[in-house]
mmCIF file of C-alpha atoms in Angstrom:
data_model
loop_
_atom_site.group_PDB
_atom_site.id
_atom_site.type_symbol
_atom_site.label_atom_id
_atom_site.label_comp_id
_atom_site.label_asym_id
_atom_site.label_seq_id
_atom_site.Cartn_x
_atom_site.Cartn_y
_atom_site.Cartn_z
ATOM 1 C CA MET A 1 -21.752 110.106 29.354
ATOM 2 C CA LYS A 2 -23.935 108.572 26.370
ATOM 3 C CA CYS A 3 -25.782 105.442 27.468
ATOM 4 C CA PRO A 4 -24.773 102.580 25.189
ATOM 5 C CA TYR A 5 -28.333 101.032 25.296
ATOM 6 C CA CYS A 6 -30.696 103.847 24.756
ATOM 7 C CA GLY A 7 -28.406 106.972 23.670
ATOM 8 C CA PHE A 8 -29.472 109.186 26.504
ATOM 9 C CA ARG A 9 -26.662 111.831 27.303
ATOM 10 C CA GLU A 10 -26.917 111.619 31.184
ATOM 11 C CA SER A 11 -25.864 108.854 33.563
ATOM 12 C CA LYS A 12 -25.029 108.753 37.099
ATOM 13 C CA VAL A 13 -21.914 107.138 38.705
ATOM 14 C CA VAL A 14 -22.897 104.345 41.146
ATOM 15 C CA ASP A 15 -19.281 103.103 41.893
ATOM 16 C CA SER A 16 -15.767 104.118 41.295
ATOM 17 C CA ARG A 17 -12.536 102.140 41.827
ATOM 18 C CA PRO A 18 -8.989 102.212 40.612
ATOM 19 C CA ALA A 19 -8.129 99.705 37.808
ATOM 20 C CA GLU A 20 -4.911 98.429 36.196
ATOM 21 C CA GLU A 21 -2.606 99.076 39.011
ATOM 22 C CA GLY A 22 -4.016 102.584 39.548
ATOM 23 C CA THR A 23 -3.405 103.824 36.057
ATOM 24 C CA SER A 24 -7.159 104.228 35.295
ATOM 25 C CA ILE A 25 -10.354 104.388 37.052
ATOM 26 C CA ARG A 26 -13.284 101.920 36.518
ATOM 27 C CA ARG A 27 -16.643 103.616 36.940
ATOM 28 C CA ARG A 28 -20.120 101.784 37.036
ATOM 29 C CA ARG A 29 -22.629 104.047 35.687
ATOM 30 C CA GLU A 30 -26.569 104.081 35.587
ATOM 31 C CA CYS A 31 -28.589 105.671 32.757
ATOM 32 C CA ILE A 32 -30.998 108.289 34.064
ATOM 33 C CA GLU A 33 -33.388 107.446 31.329
ATOM 34 C CA CYS A 34 -33.512 103.724 30.878
ATOM 35 C CA GLY A 35 -31.950 102.689 34.313
ATOM 36 C CA ARG A 36 -29.437 100.234 32.785
ATOM 37 C CA ARG A 37 -25.875 99.991 34.042
ATOM 38 C CA PHE A 38 -22.507 100.127 31.970
ATOM 39 C CA THR A 39 -18.866 100.336 32.732
ATOM 40 C CA THR A 40 -16.501 103.157 31.606
ATOM 41 C CA TYR A 41 -12.787 103.559 32.086
ATOM 42 C CA GLU A 42 -11.031 106.830 32.796
ATOM 43 C CA ILE A 43 -7.342 106.991 31.889
ATOM 44 C CA VAL A 44 -5.048 110.045 31.984
ATOM 45 C CA GLU A 45 -4.182 111.116 28.393
ATOM 46 C CA SER A 46 -0.467 111.420 27.797
ATOM 47 C CA LEU A 47 1.330 112.977 24.939
ATOM 48 C CA PRO A 48 4.156 110.713 23.387
ATOM 49 C CA LEU A 49 7.679 111.416 24.267
ATOM 50 C CA VAL A 50 10.030 111.124 21.327
ATOM 51 C CA VAL A 51 13.588 110.458 22.109
ATOM 52 C CA VAL A 52 16.256 112.143 19.722
ATOM 53 C CA LYS A 53 19.083 109.894 19.481
ATOM 54 C CA ARG A 54 22.777 110.871 18.726
ATOM 55 C CA ASP A 55 22.487 110.143 15.145
ATOM 56 C CA GLY A 56 19.385 112.337 14.858
ATOM 57 C CA SER A 57 16.863 109.518 14.456
ATOM 58 C CA ARG A 58 13.785 109.607 16.604
ATOM 59 C CA GLN A 59 11.800 107.028 18.473
ATOM 60 C CA SER A 60 9.154 106.833 21.034
ATOM 61 C CA PHE A 61 10.244 106.860 24.718
ATOM 62 C CA ASP A 62 10.221 103.321 26.187
ATOM 63 C CA ARG A 63 10.516 102.989 29.946
ATOM 64 C CA ARG A 64 11.426 99.372 29.453
ATOM 65 C CA LYS A 65 14.687 100.422 27.730
ATOM 66 C CA VAL A 66 15.587 102.588 30.618
ATOM 67 C CA LEU A 67 14.879 99.787 33.151
ATOM 68 C CA ASP A 68 16.803 97.190 30.959
ATOM 69 C CA SER A 69 19.820 99.536 31.083
ATOM 70 C CA MET A 70 19.641 99.922 34.842
ATOM 71 C CA LEU A 71 19.257 96.202 35.170
ATOM 72 C CA ARG A 72 22.373 95.619 33.111
ATOM 73 C CA ALA A 73 24.375 98.135 35.325
ATOM 74 C CA CYS A 74 22.990 96.444 38.514
ATOM 75 C CA GLU A 75 23.828 93.055 37.563
ATOM 76 C CA LYS A 76 24.893 90.958 40.532
ATOM 77 C CA ARG A 77 24.279 93.970 42.742
ATOM 78 C CA THR A 78 21.887 94.057 45.551
ATOM 79 C CA VAL A 79 19.510 96.521 44.274
ATOM 80 C CA PRO A 80 15.868 95.220 44.228
ATOM 81 C CA LEU A 81 13.949 95.077 41.034
ATOM 82 C CA GLU A 82 11.111 96.946 42.546
ATOM 83 C CA ARG A 83 13.535 99.967 43.229
ATOM 84 C CA LEU A 84 14.746 99.925 39.760
ATOM 85 C CA GLU A 85 11.082 99.719 38.443
ATOM 86 C CA GLN A 86 10.392 102.724 40.734
ATOM 87 C CA LEU A 87 13.257 104.830 39.380
ATOM 88 C CA ALA A 88 12.258 104.145 35.706
ATOM 89 C CA LEU A 89 8.820 105.303 36.388
ATOM 90 C CA GLU A 90 10.112 108.434 38.166
ATOM 91 C CA ILE A 91 12.393 109.242 35.280
ATOM 92 C CA GLU A 92 9.248 108.747 32.794
ATOM 93 C CA GLN A 93 7.090 110.829 35.007
ATOM 94 C CA GLY A 94 9.614 113.622 35.210
ATOM 95 C CA LEU A 95 9.998 113.649 31.473
ATOM 96 C CA GLN A 96 6.141 113.637 31.084
ATOM 97 C CA ASN A 97 5.874 116.443 33.453
ATOM 98 C CA SER A 98 8.333 118.571 31.405
ATOM 99 C CA LEU A 99 7.057 120.833 28.712
ATOM 100 C CA ASP A 100 9.328 119.084 26.051
ATOM 101 C CA ARG A 101 7.714 116.381 23.924
ATOM 102 C CA GLU A 102 11.161 115.743 22.354
ATOM 103 C CA ILE A 103 14.137 114.786 24.552
ATOM 104 C CA THR A 104 17.597 113.677 23.758
ATOM 105 C CA THR A 105 19.268 110.443 24.777
ATOM 106 C CA ASP A 106 21.803 112.562 26.738
ATOM 107 C CA MET A 107 18.827 113.892 28.798
ATOM 108 C CA VAL A 108 17.636 110.450 29.569
ATOM 109 C CA GLY A 109 21.048 109.115 30.369
ATOM 110 C CA GLN A 110 21.726 112.020 32.746
ATOM 111 C CA LEU A 111 18.591 111.228 34.613
ATOM 112 C CA VAL A 112 19.679 107.590 34.941
ATOM 113 C CA LEU A 113 22.984 108.698 36.145
ATOM 114 C CA GLU A 114 21.528 110.897 38.840
ATOM 115 C CA LYS A 115 19.115 108.092 40.046
ATOM 116 C CA LEU A 116 21.923 105.374 40.271
ATOM 117 C CA TRP A 117 24.129 107.772 41.864
ATOM 118 C CA LYS A 118 21.860 107.599 44.956
ATOM 119 C CA VAL A 119 21.290 103.916 44.735
ATOM 120 C CA ASP A 120 24.546 102.071 43.953
ATOM 121 C CA GLU A 121 27.931 103.378 43.192
ATOM 122 C CA VAL A 122 29.047 100.418 41.267
ATOM 123 C CA ALA A 123 25.989 100.498 39.235
ATOM 124 C CA TYR A 124 26.445 104.210 38.526
ATOM 125 C CA ILE A 125 30.278 103.602 37.282
ATOM 126 C CA ARG A 126 29.006 100.650 34.998
ATOM 127 C CA PHE A 127 26.203 102.911 33.398
ATOM 128 C CA ALA A 128 28.534 105.878 33.208
ATOM 129 C CA SER A 129 31.317 103.924 31.317
ATOM 130 C CA VAL A 130 28.730 102.883 28.775
ATOM 131 C CA TYR A 131 26.801 106.177 28.752
ATOM 132 C CA ARG A 132 29.689 108.577 28.587
ATOM 133 C CA GLN A 133 31.735 106.243 26.517
ATOM 134 C CA PHE A 134 34.941 106.546 28.377
ATOM 135 C CA LYS A 135 37.857 106.591 25.841
ATOM 136 C CA ASP A 136 40.653 105.758 28.044
ATOM 137 C CA LEU A 137 41.638 104.888 31.694
ATOM 138 C CA LYS A 138 42.181 108.616 32.528
ATOM 139 C CA ALA A 139 38.472 109.390 31.705
ATOM 140 C CA PHE A 140 37.394 106.486 33.870
ATOM 141 C CA THR A 141 39.777 107.458 36.717
ATOM 142 C CA THR A 142 38.386 110.922 36.484
ATOM 143 C CA GLU A 143 34.777 109.797 36.976
ATOM 144 C CA LEU A 144 35.873 107.572 39.886
ATOM 145 C CA GLU A 145 37.429 110.411 41.635
ATOM 146 C CA ARG A 146 34.409 112.643 41.086
ATOM 147 C CA LEU A 147 32.194 109.740 42.775
ATOM 148 C CA MET A 148 34.472 109.478 45.627
ATOM 149 C CA ALA A 149 34.661 113.181 46.278
ATOM 150 C CA GLY A 150 30.818 113.405 46.123
ATOM 151 C CA LYS A 151 29.984 110.646 48.506
#
């Protein structure tokens, strides 16, 4: 790491600690040449995820949108906010770990359904009714029967 004071290219790490809720590492360094100390931050470089919508348009993946949709599905339910935040993070991490940089809204919706299935049946049905766009009562009933058979 290049010293910001003298430009020397070698330094030693004198202290490391997590920063920003564990998403980066703060390092205190000391220049080998001049002895002055400076701080650097190390973060994981992530490639942007692009979501391909049903109409073919593209936009950057936004974990907040996933969380908001789960919050709406869980409205007046006993699912803690922290649990939903964890689920949204798990979804984002799973997508980041895949090799695909472009994902469809169907893929995202399916992942949300899988997570909600394990957390709250009512929230699952609420989300499914919007995500799967039930056309009639028969489609809704079929999904309810599938839920009841799976639990």
